[in-house]
XYZ file of C-alpha atoms in Angstrom:
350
model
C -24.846 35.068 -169.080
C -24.329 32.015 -167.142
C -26.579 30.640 -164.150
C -25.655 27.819 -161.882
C -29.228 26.999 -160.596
C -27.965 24.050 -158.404
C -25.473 24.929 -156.006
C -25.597 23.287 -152.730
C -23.808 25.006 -149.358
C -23.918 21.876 -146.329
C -24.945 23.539 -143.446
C -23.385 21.690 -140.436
C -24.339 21.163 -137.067
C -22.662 24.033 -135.535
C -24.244 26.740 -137.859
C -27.649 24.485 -137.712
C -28.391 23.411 -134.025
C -29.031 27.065 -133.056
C -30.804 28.367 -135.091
C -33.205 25.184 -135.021
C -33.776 25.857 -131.102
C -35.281 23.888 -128.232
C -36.320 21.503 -127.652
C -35.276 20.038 -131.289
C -31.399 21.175 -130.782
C -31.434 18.514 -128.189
C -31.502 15.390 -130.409
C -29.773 14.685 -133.461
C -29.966 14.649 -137.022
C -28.740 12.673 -140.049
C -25.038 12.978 -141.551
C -25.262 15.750 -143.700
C -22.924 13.675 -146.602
C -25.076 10.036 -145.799
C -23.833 7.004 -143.403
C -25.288 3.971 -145.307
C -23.807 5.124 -148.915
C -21.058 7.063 -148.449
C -20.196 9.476 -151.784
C -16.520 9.530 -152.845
C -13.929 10.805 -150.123
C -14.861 13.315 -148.817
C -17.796 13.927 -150.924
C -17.028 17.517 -152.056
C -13.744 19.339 -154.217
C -13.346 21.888 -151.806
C -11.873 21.995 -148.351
C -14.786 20.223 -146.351
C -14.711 23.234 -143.322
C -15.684 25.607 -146.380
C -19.097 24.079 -148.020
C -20.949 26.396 -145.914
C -18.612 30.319 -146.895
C -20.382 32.207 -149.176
C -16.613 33.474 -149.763
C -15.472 30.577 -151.037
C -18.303 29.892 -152.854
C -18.141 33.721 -154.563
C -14.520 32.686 -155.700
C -14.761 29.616 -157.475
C -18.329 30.419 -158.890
C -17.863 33.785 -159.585
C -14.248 33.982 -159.831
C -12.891 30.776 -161.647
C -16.102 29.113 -163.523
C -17.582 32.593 -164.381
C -20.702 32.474 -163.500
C -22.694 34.904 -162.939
C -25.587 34.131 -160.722
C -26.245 30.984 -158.440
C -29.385 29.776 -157.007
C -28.513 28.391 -153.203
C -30.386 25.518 -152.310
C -28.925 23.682 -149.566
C -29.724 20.132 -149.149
C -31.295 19.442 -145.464
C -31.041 15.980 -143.269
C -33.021 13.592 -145.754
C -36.303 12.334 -145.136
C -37.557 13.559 -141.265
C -40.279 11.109 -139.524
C -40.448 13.660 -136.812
C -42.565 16.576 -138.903
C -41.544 19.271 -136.021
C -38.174 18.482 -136.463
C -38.672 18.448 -140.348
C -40.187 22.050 -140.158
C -37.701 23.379 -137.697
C -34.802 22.280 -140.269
C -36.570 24.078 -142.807
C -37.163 27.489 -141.169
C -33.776 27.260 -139.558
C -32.077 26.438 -143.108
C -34.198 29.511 -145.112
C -33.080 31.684 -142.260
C -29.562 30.901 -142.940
C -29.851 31.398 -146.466
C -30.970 35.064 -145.900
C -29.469 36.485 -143.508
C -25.954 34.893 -144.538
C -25.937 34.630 -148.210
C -28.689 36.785 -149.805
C -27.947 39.994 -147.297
C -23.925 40.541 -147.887
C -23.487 43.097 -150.373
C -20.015 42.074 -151.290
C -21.774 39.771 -153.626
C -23.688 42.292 -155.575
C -27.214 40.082 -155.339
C -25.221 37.730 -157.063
C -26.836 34.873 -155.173
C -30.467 33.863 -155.142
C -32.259 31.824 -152.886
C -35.133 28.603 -152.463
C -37.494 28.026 -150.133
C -36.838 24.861 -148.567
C -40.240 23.098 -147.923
C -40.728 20.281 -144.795
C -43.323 18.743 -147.362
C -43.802 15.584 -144.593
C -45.795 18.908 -142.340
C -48.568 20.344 -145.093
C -49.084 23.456 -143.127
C -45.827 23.680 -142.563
C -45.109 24.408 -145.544
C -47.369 26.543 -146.517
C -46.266 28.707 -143.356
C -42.762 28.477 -144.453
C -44.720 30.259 -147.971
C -45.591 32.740 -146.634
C -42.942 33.663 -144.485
C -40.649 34.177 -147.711
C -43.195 34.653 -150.451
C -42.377 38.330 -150.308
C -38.751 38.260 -150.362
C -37.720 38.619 -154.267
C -34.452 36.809 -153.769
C -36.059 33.641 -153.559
C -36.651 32.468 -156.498
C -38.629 29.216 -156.188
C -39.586 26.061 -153.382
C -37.031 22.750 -153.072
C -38.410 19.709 -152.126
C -36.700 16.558 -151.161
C -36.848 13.750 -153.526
C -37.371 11.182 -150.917
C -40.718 11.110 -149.549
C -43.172 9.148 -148.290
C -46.043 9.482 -151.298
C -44.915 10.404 -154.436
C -45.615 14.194 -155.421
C -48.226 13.324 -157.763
C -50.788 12.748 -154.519
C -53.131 14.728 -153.189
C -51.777 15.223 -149.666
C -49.235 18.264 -151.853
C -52.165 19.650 -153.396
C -52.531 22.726 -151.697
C -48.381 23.362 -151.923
C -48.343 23.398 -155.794
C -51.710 25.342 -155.654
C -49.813 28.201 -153.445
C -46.806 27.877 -155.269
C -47.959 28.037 -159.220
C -50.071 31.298 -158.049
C -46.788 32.870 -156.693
C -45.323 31.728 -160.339
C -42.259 29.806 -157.758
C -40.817 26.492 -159.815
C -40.729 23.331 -157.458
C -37.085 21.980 -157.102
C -36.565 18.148 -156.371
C -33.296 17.192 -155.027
C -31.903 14.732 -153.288
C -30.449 14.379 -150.347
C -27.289 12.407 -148.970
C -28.418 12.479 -145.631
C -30.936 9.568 -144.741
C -33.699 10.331 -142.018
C -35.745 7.515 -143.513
C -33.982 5.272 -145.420
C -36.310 3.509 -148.368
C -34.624 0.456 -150.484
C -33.462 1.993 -153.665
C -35.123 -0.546 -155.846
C -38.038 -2.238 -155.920
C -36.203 -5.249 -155.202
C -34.853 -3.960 -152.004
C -31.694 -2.005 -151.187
C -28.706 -2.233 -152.803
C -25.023 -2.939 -151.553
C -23.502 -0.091 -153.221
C -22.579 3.721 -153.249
C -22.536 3.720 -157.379
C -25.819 1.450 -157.671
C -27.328 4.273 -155.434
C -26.260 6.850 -157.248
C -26.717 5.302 -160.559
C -30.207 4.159 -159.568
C -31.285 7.897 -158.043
C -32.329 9.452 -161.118
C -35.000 6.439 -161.205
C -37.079 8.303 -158.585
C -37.500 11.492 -159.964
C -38.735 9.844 -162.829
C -41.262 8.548 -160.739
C -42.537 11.383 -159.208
C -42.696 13.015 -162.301
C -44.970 10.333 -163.821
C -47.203 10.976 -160.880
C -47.328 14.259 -160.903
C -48.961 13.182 -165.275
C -50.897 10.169 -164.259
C -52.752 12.078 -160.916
C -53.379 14.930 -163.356
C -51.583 17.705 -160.950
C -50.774 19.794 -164.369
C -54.544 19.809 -165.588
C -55.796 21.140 -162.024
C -52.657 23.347 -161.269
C -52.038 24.627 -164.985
C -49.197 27.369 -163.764
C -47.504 24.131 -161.977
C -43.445 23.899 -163.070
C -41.070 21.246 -161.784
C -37.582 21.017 -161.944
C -35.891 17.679 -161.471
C -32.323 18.050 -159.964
C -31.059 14.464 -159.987
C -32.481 13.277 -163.332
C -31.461 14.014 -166.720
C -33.431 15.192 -169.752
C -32.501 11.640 -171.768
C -34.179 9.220 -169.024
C -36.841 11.721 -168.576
C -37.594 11.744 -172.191
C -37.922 7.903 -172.464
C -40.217 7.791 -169.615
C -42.823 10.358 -171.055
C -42.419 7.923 -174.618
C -43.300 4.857 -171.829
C -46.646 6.867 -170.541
C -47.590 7.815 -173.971
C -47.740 4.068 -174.917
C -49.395 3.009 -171.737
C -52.003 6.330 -171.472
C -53.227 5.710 -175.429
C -53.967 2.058 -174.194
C -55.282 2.425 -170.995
C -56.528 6.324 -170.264
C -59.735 4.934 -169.225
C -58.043 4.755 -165.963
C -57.143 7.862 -165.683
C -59.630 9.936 -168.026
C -58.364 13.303 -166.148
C -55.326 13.353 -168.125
C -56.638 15.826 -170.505
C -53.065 15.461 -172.701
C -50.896 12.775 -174.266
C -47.449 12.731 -171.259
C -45.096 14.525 -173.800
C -47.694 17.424 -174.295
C -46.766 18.452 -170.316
C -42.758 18.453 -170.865
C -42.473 21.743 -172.418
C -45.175 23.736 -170.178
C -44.307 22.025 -167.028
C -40.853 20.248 -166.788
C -37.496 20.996 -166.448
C -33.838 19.066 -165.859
C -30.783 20.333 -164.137
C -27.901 19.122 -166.163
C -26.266 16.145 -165.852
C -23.055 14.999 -168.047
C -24.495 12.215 -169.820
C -27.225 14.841 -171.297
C -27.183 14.019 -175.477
C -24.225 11.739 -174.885
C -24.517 8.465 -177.044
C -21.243 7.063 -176.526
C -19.834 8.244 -172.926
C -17.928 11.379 -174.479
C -19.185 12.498 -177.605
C -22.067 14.738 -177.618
C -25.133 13.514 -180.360
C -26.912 16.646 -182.222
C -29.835 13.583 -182.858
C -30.261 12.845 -179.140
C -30.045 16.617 -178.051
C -32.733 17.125 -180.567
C -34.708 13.752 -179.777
C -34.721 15.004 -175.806
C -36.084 18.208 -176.711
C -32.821 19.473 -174.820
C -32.177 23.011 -175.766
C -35.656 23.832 -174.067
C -35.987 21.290 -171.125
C -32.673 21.658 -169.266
C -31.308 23.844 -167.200
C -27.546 24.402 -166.251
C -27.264 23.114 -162.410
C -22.888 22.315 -161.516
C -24.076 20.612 -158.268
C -21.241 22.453 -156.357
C -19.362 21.368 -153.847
C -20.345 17.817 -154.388
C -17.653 15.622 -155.822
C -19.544 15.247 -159.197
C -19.902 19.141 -159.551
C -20.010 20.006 -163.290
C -18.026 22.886 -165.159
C -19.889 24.895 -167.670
C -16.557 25.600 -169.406
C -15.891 22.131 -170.018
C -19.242 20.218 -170.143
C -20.832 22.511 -172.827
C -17.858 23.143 -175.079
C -19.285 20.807 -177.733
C -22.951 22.104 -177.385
C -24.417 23.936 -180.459
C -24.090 27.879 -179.672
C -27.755 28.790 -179.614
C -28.919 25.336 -177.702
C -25.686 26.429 -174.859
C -27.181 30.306 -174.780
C -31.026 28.683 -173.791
C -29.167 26.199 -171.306
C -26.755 28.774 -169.510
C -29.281 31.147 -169.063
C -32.090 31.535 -171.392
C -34.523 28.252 -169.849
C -33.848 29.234 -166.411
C -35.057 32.941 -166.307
C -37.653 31.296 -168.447
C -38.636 28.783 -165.571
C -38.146 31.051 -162.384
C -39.709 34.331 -163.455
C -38.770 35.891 -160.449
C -35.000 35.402 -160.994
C -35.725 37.244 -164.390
C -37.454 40.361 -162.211
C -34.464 39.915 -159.555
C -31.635 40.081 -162.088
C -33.405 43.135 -164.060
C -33.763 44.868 -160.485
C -30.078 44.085 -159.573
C -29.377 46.478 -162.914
C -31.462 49.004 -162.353
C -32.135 49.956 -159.493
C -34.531 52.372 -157.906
């Protein structure tokens, strides 16, 4: 079986603006493909009027790269100020999802969904929980990875409490689209649409060694994370950083009940990226794939449409067999139990 869980439809404005209704239809939001770092021309590798046809979509995923279940998660307008507008985005975006790609049953429940969260509006949120929590074709939250306190804080608390109980994996992606626009470094911004996108990856790291250091795995033990723009190799070399640092100075943070590598396996997960257990730009290393812990911490994500979307076919072909089975398939019905239950109720059914 193969799973794409990161495929990405770009809703526009047309298909947006009403279903986000008045007054917030009025204004406007962010480029859906960026303005101050613009991706490759024209930032997808299919015609740009089809990113949002579940049609097109069925064909190439289903049809050419044989897959045989994707988990939607469109991207929304980067990071909102405005937390109305932020929430409206949200509920108008899950709506979409549902009614136009999880309801057509040309595609045999061939498509799950995630429950995009406006995490800048708390309650919001939660609201946006519970409005899907009993639909079992979504199969876990997305966040955005640009935010204005790192996920590790308390002001997400009571998200990852609601979530873990619902046994829903968090999703971090990022987003082209710039509401808020932080530097990319901590030396301030940079000039560049590959230092950007070289440099992304960087902040999923941090928000993963927040979510360690702030101990939101000891207090919210049923707590997974998947990190969509960050692969498995720099993740693993920033849990061997945190070791080093937590042995020498846990007396700062004593709630850290575990050394940082303990939490990888129970708690984190990476989409796939090509570099993943590649030493030398094109030949894949058995050593590093075993070193990163690999065949149990990533997941197979193709990013489609984007212009970096990934192949299975052709990024995997040098994989060990057993190590491709767990990252096709086997580590994401392990991560998002409820895309186990929906596949197994997609079989047999009542």
């Amino acid at each position: 079986m193969l799973i794409d869980t990161s495929v990405h439809p770009i809703l526009a404005d047309q298909e947006l603006f009403p279903l986000i209704g008045k007054p917030w239809s009025d204004g406007r939001l962010p480029d859906p493909m960026g303005l101050r770092h613009v991706p490759p021309d024209p930032g997808v590798i299919i015609d740009p009027g089809l990113t949002a046809d579940p049609a097109e979509f069925a064909r190439v995923l289903f049809g050419e790269r044989g897959v045989d279940v994707a988990v939607i998660s469109p991207l929304t307008r980067g990071l909102e100020p405005n937390p109305q507008v932020a929430a409206a985005v949200a509920r108008a975006t899950n709506t979409w999802v549902a009614d136009r790609w999880l309801s057509q049953i040309q595609y045999g429940g061939r498509f799950a969904g995630s429950i995009r969260l406006p995490v800048t509006n708390v309650a919001a949120s939660l609201a946006e929980i519970r409005t899907w929590a009993d639909d079992p074709r979504f199969v876990q939250v997305a966040v955005p990875m640009r935010t204005f306190v790192p996920y590790g804080d308390d002001t997400y608390l009571p998200i990852w409490e609601v979530v873990a109980d619902l046994g829903l994996p968090v999703a971090i992606y990022d987003d082209y689209a710039t509401g808020v626009a932080h530097p990319e470094s901590p030396v301030g911004a940079v000039r560049y649409f590959a230092e950007k996108f070289a440099a992304t990856p960087f902040s999923d790291i941090v928000h993963m060694a927040t979510l360690i250091t702030c101990g939101i795995f000891d207090r919210v033990p049923g707590l997974k994370v998947i990190f969509g723009d960050a692969s498995v190799d720099l993740g693993r070399v920033m849990l061997w950083r945190l070791e080093k640092d937590w042995r020498s100075g846990r007396v700062e943070i004593p709630w850290v009940e575990r050394i940082p590598s303990q939490y990888a396996q129970p708690h984190l997960r990476f989409v796939s990226h090509p570099e993943d257990g590649v030493a030398d730009g094109a030949t894949v290393s058995p050593d590093l794939l075993g070193i990163s812990d690999a065949e149990h911490l990533v997941l197979f994500g193709s990013h489609f449409p984007y212009w970096d979307a990934m192949d299975a076919k052709t990024v995997y072909d040098q994989w060990p067999g057993p190590i491709q089975d767990r990252v096709l398939s086997g580590n994401a019905l392990e991560a998002m139990p409820r895309l186990a239950s929906f596949l197994k109720s997609q079989t047999n059914p009542q």
